[in-house]
Short mmCIF file of N, CA and C in Angstrom, two decimals:
data_model
loop_
_atom_site.label_atom_id
_atom_site.label_comp_id
_atom_site.label_asym_id
_atom_site.label_seq_id
_atom_site.Cartn_x
_atom_site.Cartn_y
_atom_site.Cartn_z
N MET O 294 -12.37 -1.48 34.80
CA MET O 294 -12.12 -1.78 33.55
C MET O 294 -12.69 -2.89 32.97
N THR O 295 -13.50 -2.89 31.63
CA THR O 295 -14.24 -3.96 31.20
C THR O 295 -13.43 -4.59 30.07
N THR O 296 -13.65 -5.91 29.87
CA THR O 296 -12.96 -6.41 29.13
C THR O 296 -13.73 -7.46 28.40
N ASP O 297 -13.88 -7.35 27.24
CA ASP O 297 -14.60 -8.51 26.24
C ASP O 297 -13.50 -9.55 26.04
N THR O 298 -13.92 -10.85 25.50
CA THR O 298 -13.19 -11.86 25.07
C THR O 298 -13.75 -12.39 23.82
N ILE O 299 -13.18 -12.01 22.95
CA ILE O 299 -13.76 -12.48 21.32
C ILE O 299 -12.36 -13.28 20.71
N ALA O 300 -12.91 -14.06 19.54
CA ALA O 300 -12.11 -14.58 18.71
C ALA O 300 -12.16 -13.61 17.55
N ALA O 301 -10.96 -13.07 17.02
CA ALA O 301 -10.90 -12.16 16.06
C ALA O 301 -9.68 -12.10 15.32
N THR O 302 -9.62 -11.69 14.04
CA THR O 302 -8.24 -11.65 13.40
C THR O 302 -8.37 -9.99 13.55
N VAL O 303 -6.92 -9.61 14.10
CA VAL O 303 -6.54 -8.18 14.46
C VAL O 303 -5.68 -7.78 13.53
N ARG O 304 -5.71 -6.36 12.90
CA ARG O 304 -4.77 -6.00 12.10
C ARG O 304 -4.05 -5.14 12.82
N THR O 305 -2.73 -5.69 13.22
CA THR O 305 -1.93 -5.09 13.93
C THR O 305 -1.15 -3.53 13.90
N LYS O 306 -1.43 -3.33 12.43
CA LYS O 306 -0.94 -1.97 11.84
C LYS O 306 -2.08 -1.17 12.14
N ALA O 307 -1.93 0.07 12.84
CA ALA O 307 -3.09 1.02 13.01
C ALA O 307 -3.48 1.90 11.93
N ASN O 308 -4.92 2.12 11.95
CA ASN O 308 -5.51 3.06 11.00
C ASN O 308 -5.21 4.36 11.72
N VAL O 309 -4.48 5.23 11.30
CA VAL O 309 -4.11 6.71 11.75
C VAL O 309 -4.60 7.38 10.88
N TYR O 310 -5.62 8.29 11.29
CA TYR O 310 -6.47 9.44 10.39
C TYR O 310 -6.39 10.94 11.32
N PHE O 311 -6.56 11.90 10.68
CA PHE O 311 -6.58 13.06 11.10
C PHE O 311 -5.30 13.54 11.79
N ASP O 312 -4.05 13.44 11.29
CA ASP O 312 -2.74 13.52 11.85
C ASP O 312 -2.72 12.88 12.98
N GLY O 313 -3.03 11.92 13.37
CA GLY O 313 -3.11 11.03 14.58
C GLY O 313 -4.08 11.32 15.39
N LYS O 314 -5.03 12.06 15.35
CA LYS O 314 -6.33 12.44 16.15
C LYS O 314 -7.08 11.38 16.34
N CYS O 315 -7.42 10.44 15.40
CA CYS O 315 -7.98 9.20 15.57
C CYS O 315 -6.94 8.18 15.13
N VAL O 316 -7.14 7.25 15.99
CA VAL O 316 -6.26 5.78 15.89
C VAL O 316 -7.12 4.72 15.95
N SER O 317 -7.27 3.61 15.17
CA SER O 317 -7.92 2.51 15.31
C SER O 317 -7.25 1.14 14.82
N HIS O 318 -7.84 0.03 15.44
CA HIS O 318 -7.08 -1.30 14.63
C HIS O 318 -8.56 -1.83 14.24
N SER O 319 -8.44 -2.49 13.24
CA SER O 319 -9.40 -3.12 12.59
C SER O 319 -9.48 -4.80 12.80
N LEU O 320 -10.68 -5.29 13.22
CA LEU O 320 -11.13 -6.70 13.54
C LEU O 320 -11.99 -7.28 12.73
N GLU O 321 -11.65 -8.47 12.50
CA GLU O 321 -12.58 -9.38 11.68
C GLU O 321 -13.24 -10.62 12.70
N LEU O 322 -14.41 -10.72 12.65
CA LEU O 322 -14.86 -11.83 13.55
C LEU O 322 -15.07 -12.98 12.90
N PRO O 323 -15.17 -14.27 13.26
CA PRO O 323 -15.09 -15.46 12.29
C PRO O 323 -16.54 -15.57 11.57
N ASP O 324 -17.30 -14.89 12.18
CA ASP O 324 -18.77 -14.63 11.08
C ASP O 324 -18.50 -13.70 9.79
N GLY O 325 -17.44 -13.20 9.72
CA GLY O 325 -17.05 -11.99 8.67
C GLY O 325 -17.46 -10.54 8.85
N SER O 326 -18.19 -10.52 10.12
CA SER O 326 -18.24 -9.08 10.67
C SER O 326 -17.14 -8.27 10.95
N LYS O 327 -17.07 -7.03 10.99
CA LYS O 327 -16.12 -6.29 10.88
C LYS O 327 -16.31 -4.88 11.79
N LYS O 328 -15.21 -4.71 12.65
CA LYS O 328 -15.26 -3.57 13.72
C LYS O 328 -14.00 -2.98 13.76
N SER O 329 -13.82 -1.84 14.32
CA SER O 329 -12.79 -1.35 14.55
C SER O 329 -12.83 -0.74 16.20
N VAL O 330 -11.44 -0.86 16.64
CA VAL O 330 -11.47 -0.50 18.08
C VAL O 330 -10.49 0.77 17.96
N GLY O 331 -10.82 1.97 18.89
CA GLY O 331 -9.56 2.94 18.59
C GLY O 331 -9.98 4.10 19.81
N VAL O 332 -9.23 5.15 19.29
CA VAL O 332 -9.37 6.40 20.23
C VAL O 332 -9.30 7.55 19.46
N ILE O 333 -10.25 8.72 19.71
CA ILE O 333 -10.15 10.01 18.99
C ILE O 333 -10.21 11.04 20.27
N LEU O 334 -8.75 11.54 19.75
CA LEU O 334 -8.47 12.77 20.65
C LEU O 334 -9.52 13.87 20.64
N PRO O 335 -9.25 14.77 21.53
CA PRO O 335 -10.22 16.05 21.57
C PRO O 335 -9.84 16.65 20.31
N ALA O 336 -10.99 17.12 19.47
CA ALA O 336 -11.05 17.42 18.01
C ALA O 336 -12.32 17.72 17.53
N SER O 337 -12.35 18.51 16.42
CA SER O 337 -13.71 18.53 15.35
C SER O 337 -13.18 17.82 14.29
N LEU O 338 -13.70 16.75 13.89
CA LEU O 338 -13.55 15.93 12.46
C LEU O 338 -14.70 15.70 11.98
N THR O 339 -14.95 15.22 10.57
CA THR O 339 -15.84 14.96 9.73
C THR O 339 -15.40 13.36 9.20
N PHE O 340 -16.16 12.43 9.34
CA PHE O 340 -15.96 10.97 9.14
C PHE O 340 -16.98 10.66 7.57
N ASN O 341 -16.61 10.18 6.88
CA ASN O 341 -17.47 9.69 5.50
C ASN O 341 -17.57 8.25 6.20
N THR O 342 -18.82 7.49 5.96
CA THR O 342 -18.98 6.00 5.99
C THR O 342 -19.20 5.20 4.48
N GLY O 343 -18.78 4.17 4.65
CA GLY O 343 -19.37 3.51 3.37
C GLY O 343 -20.26 2.39 3.65
N ALA O 344 -20.18 1.54 4.78
CA ALA O 344 -21.07 0.98 5.36
C ALA O 344 -21.94 1.70 6.28
N PRO O 345 -23.09 1.06 6.59
CA PRO O 345 -23.67 1.64 7.93
C PRO O 345 -22.69 1.26 9.43
N GLU O 346 -22.82 2.24 10.09
CA GLU O 346 -22.05 2.10 11.44
C GLU O 346 -22.69 2.26 12.60
N VAL O 347 -22.37 1.60 13.59
CA VAL O 347 -22.89 1.85 14.91
C VAL O 347 -21.60 2.26 15.64
N MET O 348 -21.47 3.17 16.45
CA MET O 348 -20.40 3.77 17.09
C MET O 348 -20.52 3.64 18.52
N GLU O 349 -20.06 2.60 19.15
CA GLU O 349 -20.39 2.12 20.60
C GLU O 349 -19.17 3.00 21.47
N LEU O 350 -19.71 3.90 22.51
CA LEU O 350 -18.80 4.53 23.08
C LEU O 350 -18.46 3.99 24.50
N VAL O 351 -17.27 3.69 24.71
CA VAL O 351 -16.52 2.95 25.65
C VAL O 351 -16.49 4.08 26.92
N ASP O 352 -15.84 5.17 26.56
CA ASP O 352 -15.27 6.20 27.70
C ASP O 352 -15.13 7.46 26.72
N GLY O 353 -15.65 8.57 27.49
CA GLY O 353 -15.11 9.93 26.87
C GLY O 353 -16.75 10.45 26.67
N ALA O 354 -16.61 11.74 25.70
CA ALA O 354 -17.62 12.67 25.73
C ALA O 354 -17.54 13.20 24.42
N CYS O 355 -18.58 13.40 23.69
CA CYS O 355 -18.56 14.23 22.20
C CYS O 355 -19.76 14.69 21.96
N ARG O 356 -19.94 15.26 20.85
CA ARG O 356 -21.14 15.83 20.04
C ARG O 356 -20.92 15.38 18.85
N VAL O 357 -22.18 14.87 18.26
CA VAL O 357 -22.38 14.58 16.84
C VAL O 357 -23.37 15.08 16.09
N LYS O 358 -23.04 15.39 14.76
CA LYS O 358 -24.33 15.65 13.78
C LYS O 358 -24.11 14.91 12.55
N LEU O 359 -25.00 14.11 12.37
CA LEU O 359 -25.28 13.45 11.38
C LEU O 359 -25.43 14.32 10.10
N ALA O 360 -25.03 13.87 8.77
CA ALA O 360 -25.41 14.49 7.62
C ALA O 360 -26.95 14.62 7.48
N GLY O 361 -27.10 15.97 7.32
CA GLY O 361 -28.63 16.41 6.73
C GLY O 361 -29.27 16.69 7.99
N SER O 362 -28.55 16.67 9.21
CA SER O 362 -29.48 17.13 10.35
C SER O 362 -28.76 18.37 10.70
N ALA O 363 -29.66 19.08 11.17
CA ALA O 363 -29.53 20.98 11.96
C ALA O 363 -28.58 20.68 13.25
N ASP O 364 -29.05 19.37 13.84
CA ASP O 364 -28.93 19.27 15.55
C ASP O 364 -27.86 18.37 15.83
N TRP O 365 -27.11 19.23 17.01
CA TRP O 365 -25.98 17.98 17.31
C TRP O 365 -26.69 17.32 18.58
N ALA O 366 -26.11 16.30 18.90
CA ALA O 366 -26.69 15.16 20.01
C ALA O 366 -25.44 14.82 20.80
N GLU O 367 -25.52 15.05 21.92
CA GLU O 367 -24.35 14.96 23.05
C GLU O 367 -24.29 13.13 23.51
N TYR O 368 -23.31 12.64 23.14
CA TYR O 368 -23.22 11.31 23.98
C TYR O 368 -21.90 11.11 24.76
N ARG O 369 -21.94 9.88 25.73
CA ARG O 369 -20.66 10.03 26.78
C ARG O 369 -20.61 8.40 26.64
N GLY O 370 -19.56 7.80 27.18
CA GLY O 370 -19.22 6.27 27.48
C GLY O 370 -20.54 5.81 27.98
N GLY O 371 -20.55 4.62 27.25
CA GLY O 371 -21.92 3.82 27.83
C GLY O 371 -23.10 3.86 26.68
N GLN O 372 -22.99 4.96 25.83
CA GLN O 372 -23.87 5.12 24.82
C GLN O 372 -23.39 4.77 23.50
N SER O 373 -24.32 5.11 22.29
CA SER O 373 -23.97 4.69 21.03
C SER O 373 -24.78 5.38 20.18
N PHE O 374 -24.41 5.64 18.88
CA PHE O 374 -25.27 6.45 18.11
C PHE O 374 -25.01 5.74 16.52
N ALA O 375 -25.99 5.53 15.53
CA ALA O 375 -25.96 4.77 14.48
C ALA O 375 -25.54 5.82 13.16
N VAL O 376 -25.05 5.50 12.23
CA VAL O 376 -24.70 6.50 10.98
C VAL O 376 -25.11 5.62 9.85
N PRO O 377 -25.78 5.99 8.86
CA PRO O 377 -26.50 5.61 7.81
C PRO O 377 -24.89 5.12 6.82
N GLY O 378 -25.23 4.06 5.95
CA GLY O 378 -23.96 3.91 4.93
C GLY O 378 -24.09 5.14 3.94
N GLN O 379 -23.08 5.43 3.32
CA GLN O 379 -22.76 6.24 2.18
C GLN O 379 -23.17 7.61 2.65
N SER O 380 -22.68 7.87 3.63
CA SER O 380 -23.13 8.96 4.66
C SER O 380 -21.79 9.88 5.19
N SER O 381 -22.12 10.68 6.15
CA SER O 381 -21.08 11.38 6.94
C SER O 381 -21.76 11.88 8.28
N PHE O 382 -20.59 12.12 9.43
CA PHE O 382 -21.29 12.69 10.73
C PHE O 382 -19.97 13.53 11.03
N GLN O 383 -20.22 14.86 11.38
CA GLN O 383 -19.41 15.65 12.48
C GLN O 383 -19.18 15.09 13.85
N ILE O 384 -18.22 15.14 14.36
CA ILE O 384 -18.01 14.90 15.61
C ILE O 384 -17.16 15.82 16.20
N GLU O 385 -17.26 16.40 17.40
CA GLU O 385 -16.46 17.08 18.26
C GLU O 385 -16.37 16.42 19.55
N VAL O 386 -14.92 16.02 19.64
CA VAL O 386 -14.80 15.11 20.89
C VAL O 386 -14.42 16.01 21.87
N THR O 387 -15.07 16.23 23.19
CA THR O 387 -14.34 17.11 24.08
C THR O 387 -13.53 16.52 25.45
N GLN O 388 -13.73 15.06 25.59
CA GLN O 388 -13.09 14.29 26.32
C GLN O 388 -12.60 12.93 25.66
N THR O 389 -11.33 12.80 25.62
CA THR O 389 -10.63 11.73 24.72
C THR O 389 -11.74 10.46 24.52
N LEU O 390 -12.09 9.93 23.29
CA LEU O 390 -12.99 8.97 23.28
C LEU O 390 -12.44 7.65 22.89
N HIS O 391 -12.94 6.70 23.83
CA HIS O 391 -12.66 5.46 23.30
C HIS O 391 -13.99 4.72 22.77
N TYR O 392 -13.66 3.96 21.89
CA TYR O 392 -14.78 3.49 20.98
C TYR O 392 -14.83 2.06 20.18
N VAL O 393 -16.03 1.34 20.09
CA VAL O 393 -15.87 0.32 19.16
C VAL O 393 -16.67 0.64 18.15
N CYS O 394 -16.14 0.77 16.90
CA CYS O 394 -17.34 0.84 15.63
C CYS O 394 -17.64 -0.43 14.98
N HIS O 395 -19.04 -0.63 14.82
CA HIS O 395 -19.59 -2.01 14.35
C HIS O 395 -20.01 -1.67 12.95
N PHE O 396 -19.33 -2.25 12.00
CA PHE O 396 -19.85 -1.89 10.40
C PHE O 396 -20.90 -3.08 10.14
N GLY O 397 -21.81 -2.39 9.20
CA GLY O 397 -22.78 -3.45 8.63
C GLY O 397 -23.86 -3.36 9.14
#
């Protein structure tokens, strides 16, 4: 089990999306940067982005297709992918996905 120690403000009310298929908690670090830590259950979902995002995958497996791309890419725990701001991505989670999303 990996444990990271950080100073952060945590919003204890969960962000629940797609009828509970994605649940996360928002974090704000002292430098003002924002992250979310969450889980996505096996499903096919589409997310829209405001700010650019880097999805750091802690555990699990998925396929991702970025807006404007014809190709799917496969990712597993220990990998990450970047999504531009004001865009979207499709994700097919094949094994429950634990992630940290870095915004900005």
